[in-house]
Coordinates of C-alpha atoms (C1' of nucleotides) in Angstrom, one line a residue:
Chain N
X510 CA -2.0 -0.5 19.9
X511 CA -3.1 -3.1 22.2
X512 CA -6.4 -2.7 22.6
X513 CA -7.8 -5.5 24.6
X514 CA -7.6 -9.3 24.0
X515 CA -11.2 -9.6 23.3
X516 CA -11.1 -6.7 20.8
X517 CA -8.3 -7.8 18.8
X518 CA -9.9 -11.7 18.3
X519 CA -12.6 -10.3 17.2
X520 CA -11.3 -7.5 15.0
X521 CA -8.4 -10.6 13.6
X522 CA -11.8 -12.8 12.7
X523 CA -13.5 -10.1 10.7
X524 CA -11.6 -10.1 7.8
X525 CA -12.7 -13.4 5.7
X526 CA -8.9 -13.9 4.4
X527 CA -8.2 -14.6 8.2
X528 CA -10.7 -16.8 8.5
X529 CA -9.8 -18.4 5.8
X530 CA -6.1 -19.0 7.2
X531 CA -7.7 -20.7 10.5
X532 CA -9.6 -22.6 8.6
X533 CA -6.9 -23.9 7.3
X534 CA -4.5 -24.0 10.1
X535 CA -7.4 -26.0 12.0
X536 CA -6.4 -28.8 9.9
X537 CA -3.0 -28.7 10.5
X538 CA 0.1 -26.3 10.9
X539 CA 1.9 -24.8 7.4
X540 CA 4.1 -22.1 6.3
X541 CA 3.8 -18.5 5.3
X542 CA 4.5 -19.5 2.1
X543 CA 2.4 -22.4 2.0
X544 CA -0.6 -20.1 3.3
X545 CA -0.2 -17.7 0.8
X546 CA -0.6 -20.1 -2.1
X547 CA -4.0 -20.3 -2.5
X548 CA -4.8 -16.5 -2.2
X549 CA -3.7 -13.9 -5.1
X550 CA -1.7 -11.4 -2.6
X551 CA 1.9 -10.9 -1.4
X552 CA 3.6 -12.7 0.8
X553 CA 4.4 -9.7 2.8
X554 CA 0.2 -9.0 2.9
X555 CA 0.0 -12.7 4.6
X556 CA 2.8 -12.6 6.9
X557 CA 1.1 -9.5 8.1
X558 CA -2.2 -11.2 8.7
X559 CA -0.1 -13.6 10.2
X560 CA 0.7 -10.8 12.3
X561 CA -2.7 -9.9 13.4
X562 CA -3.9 -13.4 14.4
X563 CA -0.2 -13.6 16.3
X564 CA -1.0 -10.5 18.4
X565 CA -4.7 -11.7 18.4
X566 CA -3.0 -14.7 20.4
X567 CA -5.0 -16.9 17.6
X568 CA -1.9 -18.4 16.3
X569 CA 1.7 -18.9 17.1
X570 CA 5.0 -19.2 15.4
X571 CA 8.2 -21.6 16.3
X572 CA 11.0 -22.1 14.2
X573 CA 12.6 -25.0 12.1
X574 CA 15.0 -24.1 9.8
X575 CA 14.5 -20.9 8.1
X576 CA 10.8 -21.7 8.0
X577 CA 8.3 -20.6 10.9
X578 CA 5.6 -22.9 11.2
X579 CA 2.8 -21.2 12.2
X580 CA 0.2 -23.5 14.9
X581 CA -3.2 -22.6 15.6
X582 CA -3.9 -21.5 19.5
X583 CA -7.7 -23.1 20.4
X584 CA -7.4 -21.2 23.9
X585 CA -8.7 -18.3 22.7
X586 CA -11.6 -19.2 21.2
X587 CA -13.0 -19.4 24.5
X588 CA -12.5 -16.3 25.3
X589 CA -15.3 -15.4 22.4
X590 CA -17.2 -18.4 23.2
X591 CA -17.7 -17.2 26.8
X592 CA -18.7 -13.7 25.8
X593 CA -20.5 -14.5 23.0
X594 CA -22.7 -17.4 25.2
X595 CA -23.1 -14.8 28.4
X596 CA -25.5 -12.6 26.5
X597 CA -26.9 -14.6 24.6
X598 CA -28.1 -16.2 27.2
X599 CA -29.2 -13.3 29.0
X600 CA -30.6 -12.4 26.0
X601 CA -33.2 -15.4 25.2
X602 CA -33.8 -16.1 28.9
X603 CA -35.1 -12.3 28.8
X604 CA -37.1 -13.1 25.6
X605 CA -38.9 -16.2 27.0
X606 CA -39.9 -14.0 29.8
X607 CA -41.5 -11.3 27.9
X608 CA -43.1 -14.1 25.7
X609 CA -44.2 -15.4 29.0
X610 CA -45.7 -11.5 30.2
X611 CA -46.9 -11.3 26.8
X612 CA -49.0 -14.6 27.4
X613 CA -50.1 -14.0 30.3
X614 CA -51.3 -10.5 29.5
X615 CA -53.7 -12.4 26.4
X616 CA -55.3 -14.9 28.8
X617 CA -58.5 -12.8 29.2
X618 CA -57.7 -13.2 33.3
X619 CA -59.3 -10.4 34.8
X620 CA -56.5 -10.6 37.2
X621 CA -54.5 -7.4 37.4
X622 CA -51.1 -8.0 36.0
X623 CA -48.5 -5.6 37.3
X624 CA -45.4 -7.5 37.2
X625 CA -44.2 -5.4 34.5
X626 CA -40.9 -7.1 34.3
X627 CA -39.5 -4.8 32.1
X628 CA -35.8 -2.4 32.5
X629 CA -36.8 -0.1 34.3
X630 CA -33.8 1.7 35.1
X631 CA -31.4 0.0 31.8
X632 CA -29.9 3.2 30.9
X633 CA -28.0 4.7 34.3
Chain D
X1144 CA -20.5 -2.3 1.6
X1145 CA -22.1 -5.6 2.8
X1146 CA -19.5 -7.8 3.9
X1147 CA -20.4 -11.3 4.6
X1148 CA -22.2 -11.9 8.1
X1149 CA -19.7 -13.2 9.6
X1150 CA -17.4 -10.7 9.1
X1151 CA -20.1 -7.6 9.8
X1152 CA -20.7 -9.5 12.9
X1153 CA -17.4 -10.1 14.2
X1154 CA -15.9 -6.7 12.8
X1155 CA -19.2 -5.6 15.2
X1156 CA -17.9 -6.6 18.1
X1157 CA -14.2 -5.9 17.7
X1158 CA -15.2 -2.6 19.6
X1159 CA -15.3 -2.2 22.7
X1160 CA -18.1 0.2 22.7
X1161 CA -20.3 -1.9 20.6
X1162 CA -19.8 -4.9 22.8
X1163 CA -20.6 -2.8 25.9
X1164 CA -23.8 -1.6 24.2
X1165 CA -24.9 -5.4 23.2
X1166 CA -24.2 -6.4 27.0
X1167 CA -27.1 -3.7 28.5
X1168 CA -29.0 -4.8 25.5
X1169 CA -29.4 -8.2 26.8
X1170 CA -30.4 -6.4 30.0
X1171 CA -33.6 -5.3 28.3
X1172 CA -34.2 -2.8 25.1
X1173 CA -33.1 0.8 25.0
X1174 CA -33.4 4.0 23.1
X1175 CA -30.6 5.8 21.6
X1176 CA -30.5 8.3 24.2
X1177 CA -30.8 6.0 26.9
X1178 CA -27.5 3.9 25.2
X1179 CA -25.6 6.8 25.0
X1180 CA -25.7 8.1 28.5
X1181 CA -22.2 6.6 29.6
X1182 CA -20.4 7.1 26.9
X1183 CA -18.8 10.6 26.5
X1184 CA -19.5 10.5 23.0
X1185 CA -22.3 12.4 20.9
X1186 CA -25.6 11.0 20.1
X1187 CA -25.0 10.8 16.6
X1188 CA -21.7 8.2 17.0
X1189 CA -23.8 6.2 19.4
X1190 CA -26.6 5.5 16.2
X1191 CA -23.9 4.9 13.7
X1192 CA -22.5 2.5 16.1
X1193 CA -26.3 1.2 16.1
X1194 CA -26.2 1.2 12.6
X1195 CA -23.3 -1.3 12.6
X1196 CA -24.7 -3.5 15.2
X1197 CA -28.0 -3.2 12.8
X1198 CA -26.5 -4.1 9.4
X1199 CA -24.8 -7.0 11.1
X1200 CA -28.1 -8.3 12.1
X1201 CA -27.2 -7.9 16.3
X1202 CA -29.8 -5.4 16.8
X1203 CA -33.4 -4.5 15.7
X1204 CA -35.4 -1.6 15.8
X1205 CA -38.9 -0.6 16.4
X1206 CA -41.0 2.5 15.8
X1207 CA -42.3 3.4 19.0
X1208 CA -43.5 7.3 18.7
X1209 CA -40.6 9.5 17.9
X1210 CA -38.3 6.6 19.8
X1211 CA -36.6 4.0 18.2
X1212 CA -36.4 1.2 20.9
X1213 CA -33.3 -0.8 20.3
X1214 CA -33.6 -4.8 20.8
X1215 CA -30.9 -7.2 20.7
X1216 CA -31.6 -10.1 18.0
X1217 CA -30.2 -13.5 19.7
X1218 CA -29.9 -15.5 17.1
X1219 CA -26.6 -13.9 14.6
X1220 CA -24.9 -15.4 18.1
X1221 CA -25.3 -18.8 16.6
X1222 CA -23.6 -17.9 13.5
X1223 CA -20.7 -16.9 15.1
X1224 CA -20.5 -19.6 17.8
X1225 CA -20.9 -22.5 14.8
X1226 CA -17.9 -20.9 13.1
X1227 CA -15.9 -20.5 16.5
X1228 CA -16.9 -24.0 17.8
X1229 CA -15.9 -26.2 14.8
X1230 CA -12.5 -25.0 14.6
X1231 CA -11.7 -24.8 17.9
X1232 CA -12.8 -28.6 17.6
X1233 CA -10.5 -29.3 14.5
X1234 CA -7.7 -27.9 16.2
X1235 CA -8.0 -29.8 19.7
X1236 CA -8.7 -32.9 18.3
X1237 CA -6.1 -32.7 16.2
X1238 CA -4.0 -31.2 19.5
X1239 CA -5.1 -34.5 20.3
X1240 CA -4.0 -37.2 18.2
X1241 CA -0.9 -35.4 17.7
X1242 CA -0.3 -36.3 21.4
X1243 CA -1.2 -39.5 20.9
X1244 CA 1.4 -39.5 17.9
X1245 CA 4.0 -38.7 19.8
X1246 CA 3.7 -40.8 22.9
X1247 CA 3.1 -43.5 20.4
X1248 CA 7.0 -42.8 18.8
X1249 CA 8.3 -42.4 22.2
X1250 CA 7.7 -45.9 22.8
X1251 CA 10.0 -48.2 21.7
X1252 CA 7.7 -51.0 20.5
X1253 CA 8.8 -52.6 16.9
X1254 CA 5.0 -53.0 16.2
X1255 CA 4.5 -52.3 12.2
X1256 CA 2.8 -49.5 12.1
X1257 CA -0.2 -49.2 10.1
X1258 CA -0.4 -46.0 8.4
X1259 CA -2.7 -43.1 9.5
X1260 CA -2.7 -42.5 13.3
X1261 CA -6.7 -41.9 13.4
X1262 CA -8.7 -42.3 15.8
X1263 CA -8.5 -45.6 17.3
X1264 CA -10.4 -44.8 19.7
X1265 CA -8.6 -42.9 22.3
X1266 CA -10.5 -42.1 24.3
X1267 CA -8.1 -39.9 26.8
Chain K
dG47 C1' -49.5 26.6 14.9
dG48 C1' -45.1 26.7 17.4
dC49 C1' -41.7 24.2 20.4
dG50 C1' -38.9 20.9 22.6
dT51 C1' -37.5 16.0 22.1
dT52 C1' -35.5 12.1 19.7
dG53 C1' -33.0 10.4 16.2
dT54 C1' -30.8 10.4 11.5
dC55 C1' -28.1 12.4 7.5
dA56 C1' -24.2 14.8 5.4
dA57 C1' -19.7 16.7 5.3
dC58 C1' -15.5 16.7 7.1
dC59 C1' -10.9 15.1 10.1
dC60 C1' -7.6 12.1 11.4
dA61 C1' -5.9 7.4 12.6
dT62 C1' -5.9 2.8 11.2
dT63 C1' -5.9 -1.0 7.8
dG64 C1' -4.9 -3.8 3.8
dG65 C1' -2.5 -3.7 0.0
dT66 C1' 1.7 -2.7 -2.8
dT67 C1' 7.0 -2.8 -4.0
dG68 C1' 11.9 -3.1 -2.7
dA69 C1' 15.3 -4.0 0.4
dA70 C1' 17.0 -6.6 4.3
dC71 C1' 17.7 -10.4 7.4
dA72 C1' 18.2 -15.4 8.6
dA73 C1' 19.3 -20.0 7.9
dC74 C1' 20.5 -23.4 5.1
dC75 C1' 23.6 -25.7 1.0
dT76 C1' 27.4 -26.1 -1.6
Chain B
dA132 C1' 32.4 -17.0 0.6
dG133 C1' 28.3 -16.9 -2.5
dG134 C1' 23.7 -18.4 -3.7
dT135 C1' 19.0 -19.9 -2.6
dT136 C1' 14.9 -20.0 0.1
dG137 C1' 11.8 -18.2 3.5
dT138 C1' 10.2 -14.4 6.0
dT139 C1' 10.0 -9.8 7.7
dC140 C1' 10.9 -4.6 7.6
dA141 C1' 10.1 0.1 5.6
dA142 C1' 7.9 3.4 2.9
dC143 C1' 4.1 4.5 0.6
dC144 C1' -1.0 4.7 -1.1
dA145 C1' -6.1 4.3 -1.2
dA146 C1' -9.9 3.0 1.4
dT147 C1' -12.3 2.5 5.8
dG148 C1' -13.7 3.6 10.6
dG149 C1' -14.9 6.3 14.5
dG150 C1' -15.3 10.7 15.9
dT151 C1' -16.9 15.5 15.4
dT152 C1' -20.5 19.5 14.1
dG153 C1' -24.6 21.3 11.9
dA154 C1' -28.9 20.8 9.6
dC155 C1' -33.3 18.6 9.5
dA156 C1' -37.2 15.1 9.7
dA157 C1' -40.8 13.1 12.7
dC158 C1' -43.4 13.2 16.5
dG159 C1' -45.9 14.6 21.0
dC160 C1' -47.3 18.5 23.8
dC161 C1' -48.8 22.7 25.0

DNA sequence: GGCGTTGTCAACCCATTGGTTGAACAACCT
DNA sequence: AGGTTGTTCAACCAATGGGTTGACAACGCC
Protein backbone atom coordinates (compact mmCIF):
# COMPACT_ATOMS: atom_id res chain seq x y z
CA UNK A 1 0.00 0.00 0.00
CA UNK A 2 0.95 3.56 -0.27
CA UNK A 3 3.19 3.84 -2.76
CA UNK A 4 3.95 7.40 -3.38
CA UNK A 5 1.55 10.26 -4.30
CA UNK A 6 2.87 10.60 -7.73
CA UNK A 7 2.57 6.84 -8.36
CA UNK A 8 -0.88 6.39 -7.25
CA UNK A 9 -2.26 9.63 -9.64
CA UNK A 10 -0.83 8.17 -12.20
CA UNK A 11 -1.62 4.53 -11.72
CA UNK A 12 -5.79 6.09 -10.63
CA UNK A 13 -5.52 7.90 -14.39
CA UNK A 14 -4.72 4.74 -16.31
CA UNK A 15 -7.70 3.00 -16.23
CA UNK A 16 -10.10 4.87 -18.91
CA UNK A 17 -13.36 4.14 -16.51
CA UNK A 18 -11.46 6.69 -14.08
CA UNK A 19 -10.95 8.95 -16.41
CA UNK A 20 -14.13 8.84 -17.48
CA UNK A 21 -15.50 9.58 -13.77
CA UNK A 22 -13.18 12.97 -13.70
CA UNK A 23 -14.41 13.75 -16.64
CA UNK A 24 -17.36 13.90 -15.34
CA UNK A 25 -16.84 15.18 -11.96
CA UNK A 26 -14.92 18.24 -13.77
CA UNK A 27 -18.28 19.35 -14.55
CA UNK A 28 -19.65 19.19 -11.41
CA UNK A 29 -19.95 16.97 -8.16
CA UNK A 30 -22.54 13.70 -8.14
CA UNK A 31 -23.18 10.59 -6.38
CA UNK A 32 -21.90 7.07 -6.39
CA UNK A 33 -24.97 6.13 -7.72
CA UNK A 34 -25.27 8.83 -10.09
CA UNK A 35 -21.65 7.82 -11.40
CA UNK A 36 -22.39 4.47 -11.92
CA UNK A 37 -25.34 5.08 -14.29
CA UNK A 38 -23.86 5.45 -17.34
CA UNK A 39 -21.31 2.45 -17.00
CA UNK A 40 -22.67 -1.36 -17.14
CA UNK A 41 -20.75 -2.38 -13.67
CA UNK A 42 -21.69 -2.67 -9.95
CA UNK A 43 -22.02 -0.18 -7.76
CA UNK A 44 -19.58 -1.78 -5.39
CA UNK A 45 -16.87 -1.87 -8.72
CA UNK A 46 -17.44 2.22 -8.77
CA UNK A 47 -17.35 2.96 -5.16
CA UNK A 48 -14.12 1.24 -5.34
CA UNK A 49 -12.74 3.34 -8.11
CA UNK A 50 -14.04 5.87 -6.09
CA UNK A 51 -11.61 4.51 -3.81
CA UNK A 52 -8.62 4.70 -5.82
CA UNK A 53 -9.01 8.31 -7.02
CA UNK A 54 -9.80 9.03 -3.06
CA UNK A 55 -6.43 7.62 -1.97
CA UNK A 56 -5.02 9.05 -5.26
CA UNK A 57 -6.08 12.49 -3.40
CA UNK A 58 -7.99 13.09 -7.04
CA UNK A 59 -11.30 13.28 -5.43
CA UNK A 60 -12.92 13.76 -2.07
CA UNK A 61 -16.00 12.69 -0.29
CA UNK A 62 -18.34 14.84 2.30
CA UNK A 63 -21.55 13.89 3.46
CA UNK A 64 -25.25 14.98 3.09
CA UNK A 65 -27.67 12.76 4.15
CA UNK A 66 -26.98 9.26 3.50
CA UNK A 67 -25.44 10.27 0.15
CA UNK A 68 -21.59 11.19 -0.23
CA UNK A 69 -21.05 13.61 -2.75
CA UNK A 70 -18.00 13.04 -4.22
CA UNK A 71 -15.88 16.62 -5.40
CA UNK A 72 -13.17 16.68 -7.73
CA UNK A 73 -9.51 17.85 -5.99
CA UNK A 74 -7.62 20.08 -9.07
CA UNK A 75 -4.51 20.25 -6.61
CA UNK A 76 -3.18 17.42 -7.71
CA UNK A 77 -3.04 17.71 -11.10
CA UNK A 78 -0.16 19.78 -10.58
CA UNK A 79 1.62 17.50 -9.12
CA UNK A 80 1.60 15.54 -12.77
CA UNK A 81 1.78 18.74 -14.56
CA UNK A 82 5.04 19.67 -12.79
CA UNK A 83 6.65 16.29 -13.51
CA UNK A 84 5.33 15.75 -16.58
CA UNK A 85 6.56 19.57 -17.92
CA UNK A 86 10.26 19.04 -15.97
CA UNK A 87 11.37 16.45 -18.56
CA UNK A 88 9.82 17.35 -21.11
CA UNK A 89 11.44 20.22 -21.12
CA UNK A 90 14.71 18.85 -20.49
CA UNK A 91 13.90 16.62 -23.01
CA UNK A 92 13.28 19.14 -26.21
CA UNK A 93 15.78 21.68 -24.88
CA UNK A 94 18.30 18.57 -25.30
CA UNK A 95 16.77 17.82 -28.76
CA UNK A 96 17.24 21.38 -30.18
CA UNK A 97 20.75 21.14 -29.12
CA UNK A 98 21.67 18.02 -30.81
CA UNK A 99 19.69 19.41 -33.85
CA UNK A 100 21.84 22.30 -33.36
CA UNK A 101 25.38 19.89 -33.17
CA UNK A 102 23.88 18.07 -35.88
CA UNK A 103 23.79 21.37 -38.05
CA UNK A 104 26.66 22.50 -37.34
CA UNK A 105 28.45 19.26 -37.99
CA UNK A 106 26.67 19.57 -41.99
CA UNK A 107 28.00 23.17 -42.63
CA UNK A 108 31.10 21.98 -44.60
CA UNK A 109 33.16 24.33 -41.93
CA UNK A 110 36.52 22.94 -41.89
CA UNK A 111 36.47 24.06 -38.32
CA UNK A 112 37.05 21.17 -35.92
CA UNK A 113 34.04 20.56 -33.96
CA UNK A 114 34.69 18.85 -30.65
CA UNK A 115 31.94 20.06 -28.46
CA UNK A 116 30.49 16.78 -28.49
CA UNK A 117 27.70 17.67 -26.18
CA UNK A 118 26.62 14.46 -25.69
CA UNK A 119 26.02 12.20 -21.98
CA UNK A 120 28.95 11.26 -21.42
CA UNK A 121 28.76 9.81 -18.04
CA UNK A 122 24.40 9.25 -18.10
CA UNK A 123 24.55 5.88 -16.76
CA UNK A 124 26.52 6.13 -13.08
CA UNK B 1 -3.22 -5.74 -25.20
CA UNK B 2 -3.17 -2.20 -26.60
CA UNK B 3 -4.91 -0.02 -24.28
CA UNK B 4 -5.68 3.41 -25.44
CA UNK B 5 -2.63 5.93 -25.19
CA UNK B 6 -3.59 7.55 -22.64
CA UNK B 7 -3.92 4.90 -20.41
CA UNK B 8 -0.46 2.92 -21.76
CA UNK B 9 1.00 6.25 -21.01
CA UNK B 10 -0.16 7.10 -17.72
CA UNK B 11 -0.31 3.26 -16.55
CA UNK B 12 3.73 3.95 -17.78
CA UNK B 13 4.50 6.18 -15.41
CA UNK B 14 2.49 4.95 -12.39
CA UNK B 15 6.01 3.25 -11.57
CA UNK B 16 8.35 4.52 -9.99
CA UNK B 17 11.09 2.78 -11.79
CA UNK B 18 9.76 3.77 -15.11
CA UNK B 19 9.48 7.41 -14.16
CA UNK B 20 13.07 7.29 -12.83
CA UNK B 21 14.27 5.75 -16.14
CA UNK B 22 12.32 8.66 -18.27
CA UNK B 23 14.11 11.33 -15.97
CA UNK B 24 17.93 10.21 -17.01
CA UNK B 25 16.42 9.82 -20.45
CA UNK B 26 15.86 13.38 -20.74
CA UNK B 27 19.46 13.62 -19.56
CA UNK B 28 20.53 12.20 -22.89
CA UNK B 29 19.97 8.48 -24.54
CA UNK B 30 21.06 5.29 -22.94
CA UNK B 31 21.52 1.61 -23.50
CA UNK B 32 19.88 -0.99 -21.64
CA UNK B 33 22.77 -1.78 -19.66
CA UNK B 34 23.66 1.61 -18.96
CA UNK B 35 19.73 2.08 -17.58
CA UNK B 36 19.93 -0.70 -15.53
CA UNK B 37 23.00 0.03 -13.47
CA UNK B 38 21.14 1.43 -10.32
CA UNK B 39 18.55 -0.54 -10.13
CA UNK B 40 19.17 -3.95 -8.29
CA UNK B 41 17.10 -5.62 -10.65
CA UNK B 42 18.11 -7.93 -13.75
CA UNK B 43 18.68 -6.82 -17.14
CA UNK B 44 15.85 -8.49 -18.55
CA UNK B 45 13.05 -6.50 -16.15
CA UNK B 46 14.90 -3.34 -17.05
CA UNK B 47 13.83 -4.05 -21.19
CA UNK B 48 10.37 -5.15 -20.36
CA UNK B 49 10.11 -2.06 -18.44
CA UNK B 50 11.48 -0.47 -21.79
CA UNK B 51 9.09 -2.35 -23.50
CA UNK B 52 6.27 -0.52 -21.60
CA UNK B 53 7.72 2.87 -21.92
CA UNK B 54 8.02 1.76 -25.86
CA UNK B 55 4.46 0.57 -26.49
CA UNK B 56 3.28 3.71 -24.83
CA UNK B 57 5.13 5.65 -27.35
CA UNK B 58 7.64 7.38 -24.30
CA UNK B 59 10.61 5.86 -25.69
CA UNK B 60 12.26 4.95 -29.12
CA UNK B 61 14.90 2.80 -30.09
CA UNK B 62 17.65 2.70 -32.50
CA UNK B 63 19.93 0.01 -33.88
CA UNK B 64 23.30 1.01 -33.15
CA UNK B 65 25.67 -2.31 -33.55
CA UNK B 66 24.64 -4.91 -31.07
CA UNK B 67 23.18 -1.74 -28.81
CA UNK B 68 19.94 -0.52 -28.74
CA UNK B 69 20.25 3.20 -27.71
CA UNK B 70 17.17 4.16 -25.83
CA UNK B 71 15.70 7.88 -26.71
CA UNK B 72 13.00 9.52 -24.94
CA UNK B 73 10.14 10.68 -27.57
CA UNK B 74 8.85 14.29 -26.20
CA UNK B 75 5.95 14.56 -27.67
CA UNK B 76 3.24 11.57 -25.93
CA UNK B 77 3.92 14.42 -22.95
CA UNK B 78 1.49 16.58 -24.74
CA UNK B 79 -1.14 13.96 -24.78
CA UNK B 80 -1.07 13.68 -21.37
CA UNK B 81 -0.70 17.37 -20.35
CA UNK B 82 -3.97 18.26 -22.82
CA UNK B 83 -5.95 15.69 -20.86
CA UNK B 84 -4.54 16.86 -17.32
CA UNK B 85 -4.85 20.63 -18.21
CA UNK B 86 -8.54 20.83 -19.39
CA UNK B 87 -9.88 19.25 -16.43
CA UNK B 88 -8.02 20.77 -14.01
CA UNK B 89 -9.46 23.98 -15.88
CA UNK B 90 -13.15 22.63 -15.68
CA UNK B 91 -12.88 21.99 -12.26
CA UNK B 92 -11.28 25.40 -11.01
CA UNK B 93 -13.33 27.41 -12.92
CA UNK B 94 -16.16 25.86 -11.84
CA UNK B 95 -14.29 26.11 -8.09
CA UNK B 96 -14.69 29.44 -9.28
CA UNK B 97 -18.11 30.45 -10.02
CA UNK B 98 -19.23 28.37 -7.27
CA UNK B 99 -17.45 30.91 -5.04
CA UNK B 100 -18.94 33.49 -6.69
CA UNK B 101 -22.36 31.68 -6.16
CA UNK B 102 -22.08 31.60 -2.77
CA UNK B 103 -20.86 35.01 -1.87
CA UNK B 104 -23.54 36.10 -4.21
CA UNK B 105 -26.47 34.24 -1.67
CA UNK B 106 -24.61 35.54 1.28
CA UNK B 107 -25.65 38.85 0.32
CA UNK B 108 -28.78 39.97 1.27
CA UNK B 109 -29.66 42.01 -1.83
CA UNK B 110 -33.50 41.29 -3.12
CA UNK B 111 -32.13 41.82 -6.69
CA UNK B 112 -34.26 39.17 -9.06
CA UNK B 113 -32.02 36.90 -9.95
CA UNK B 114 -31.63 36.00 -13.44
CA UNK B 115 -31.03 32.43 -13.90
CA UNK B 116 -27.58 30.79 -14.56
CA UNK B 117 -24.69 32.28 -12.50
CA UNK B 118 -22.16 32.26 -15.63
CA UNK B 119 -19.70 34.09 -16.16
CA UNK B 120 -20.33 37.63 -15.88
CA UNK B 121 -17.33 38.47 -16.06
CA UNK B 122 -15.59 37.95 -12.86
CA UNK B 123 -12.78 38.57 -13.22
CA UNK B 124 -11.32 37.72 -9.51
C1' DG C 1 35.82 -19.86 -36.64
C1' DG C 2 35.13 -19.19 -31.62
C1' DC C 3 34.15 -15.88 -27.73
C1' DG C 4 32.43 -12.30 -24.94
C1' DT C 5 28.94 -8.58 -24.99
C1' DT C 6 24.29 -6.80 -25.40
C1' DG C 7 19.75 -7.48 -25.50
C1' DT C 8 15.33 -10.17 -26.10
C1' DC C 9 12.15 -14.20 -25.58
C1' DA C 10 9.80 -17.80 -22.84
C1' DA C 11 8.23 -19.97 -18.85
C1' DC C 12 7.19 -19.53 -14.40
C1' DC C 13 5.91 -17.20 -9.39
C1' DC C 14 3.50 -14.34 -6.51
C1' DA C 15 1.07 -9.99 -5.40
C1' DT C 16 -2.16 -6.76 -7.08
C1' DT C 17 -6.29 -5.37 -9.57
C1' DG C 18 -10.95 -5.11 -11.42
C1' DG C 19 -14.80 -7.49 -11.42
C1' DT C 20 -18.50 -10.29 -9.22
C1' DT C 21 -22.22 -11.44 -5.37
C1' DG C 22 -24.17 -11.15 -0.76
C1' DA C 23 -24.36 -9.11 3.50
C1' DA C 24 -23.91 -5.07 6.48
C1' DC C 25 -24.02 -0.35 7.84
C1' DA C 26 -25.95 4.43 7.90
C1' DA C 27 -29.33 7.82 7.47
C1' DC C 28 -33.57 9.11 6.36
C1' DC C 29 -39.12 8.51 6.33
C1' DT C 30 -43.17 7.11 8.04
C1' DA D 1 -39.88 -0.04 15.24
C1' DG D 2 -39.76 -1.26 10.27
C1' DG D 3 -38.80 -0.09 5.44
C1' DT D 4 -36.20 2.28 1.79
C1' DT D 5 -32.26 4.29 -0.18
C1' DG D 6 -27.33 4.93 -0.65
C1' DT D 7 -22.90 3.19 0.12
C1' DT D 8 -19.37 0.16 1.77
C1' DC D 9 -17.31 -4.35 3.48
C1' DA D 10 -15.96 -9.27 2.70
C1' DA D 11 -14.96 -13.21 0.15
C1' DC D 12 -13.93 -14.91 -3.95
C1' DC D 13 -12.20 -15.38 -9.02
C1' DA D 14 -9.70 -14.45 -13.42
C1' DA D 15 -6.46 -11.56 -15.47
C1' DT D 16 -2.47 -8.54 -15.27
C1' DG D 17 2.12 -6.93 -13.78
C1' DG D 18 6.73 -6.99 -12.13
C1' DG D 19 10.07 -9.98 -10.85
C1' DT D 20 12.96 -14.12 -11.53
C1' DT D 21 16.01 -17.70 -14.28
C1' DG D 22 17.60 -19.95 -18.50
C1' DA D 23 18.17 -20.14 -23.38
C1' DC D 24 19.37 -17.84 -27.58
C1' DA D 25 19.96 -14.33 -31.39
C1' DA D 26 22.96 -10.65 -33.26
C1' DC D 27 26.98 -8.42 -33.44
C1' DG D 28 32.08 -6.96 -32.89
C1' DC D 29 36.69 -8.68 -31.77
C1' DC D 30 40.37 -11.45 -31.56
Amino acid sequence: MSADRLSQVFSALADPTRRDMVARLAAGDATVNELAGPYDVSVQAVSKHLKVLEDAGLVSRSREAQRRPVHLEAEVFDLMTKWIERYRREAEERYRRLDAVLRQMEQPTDQHDEGRPGQEGTAS
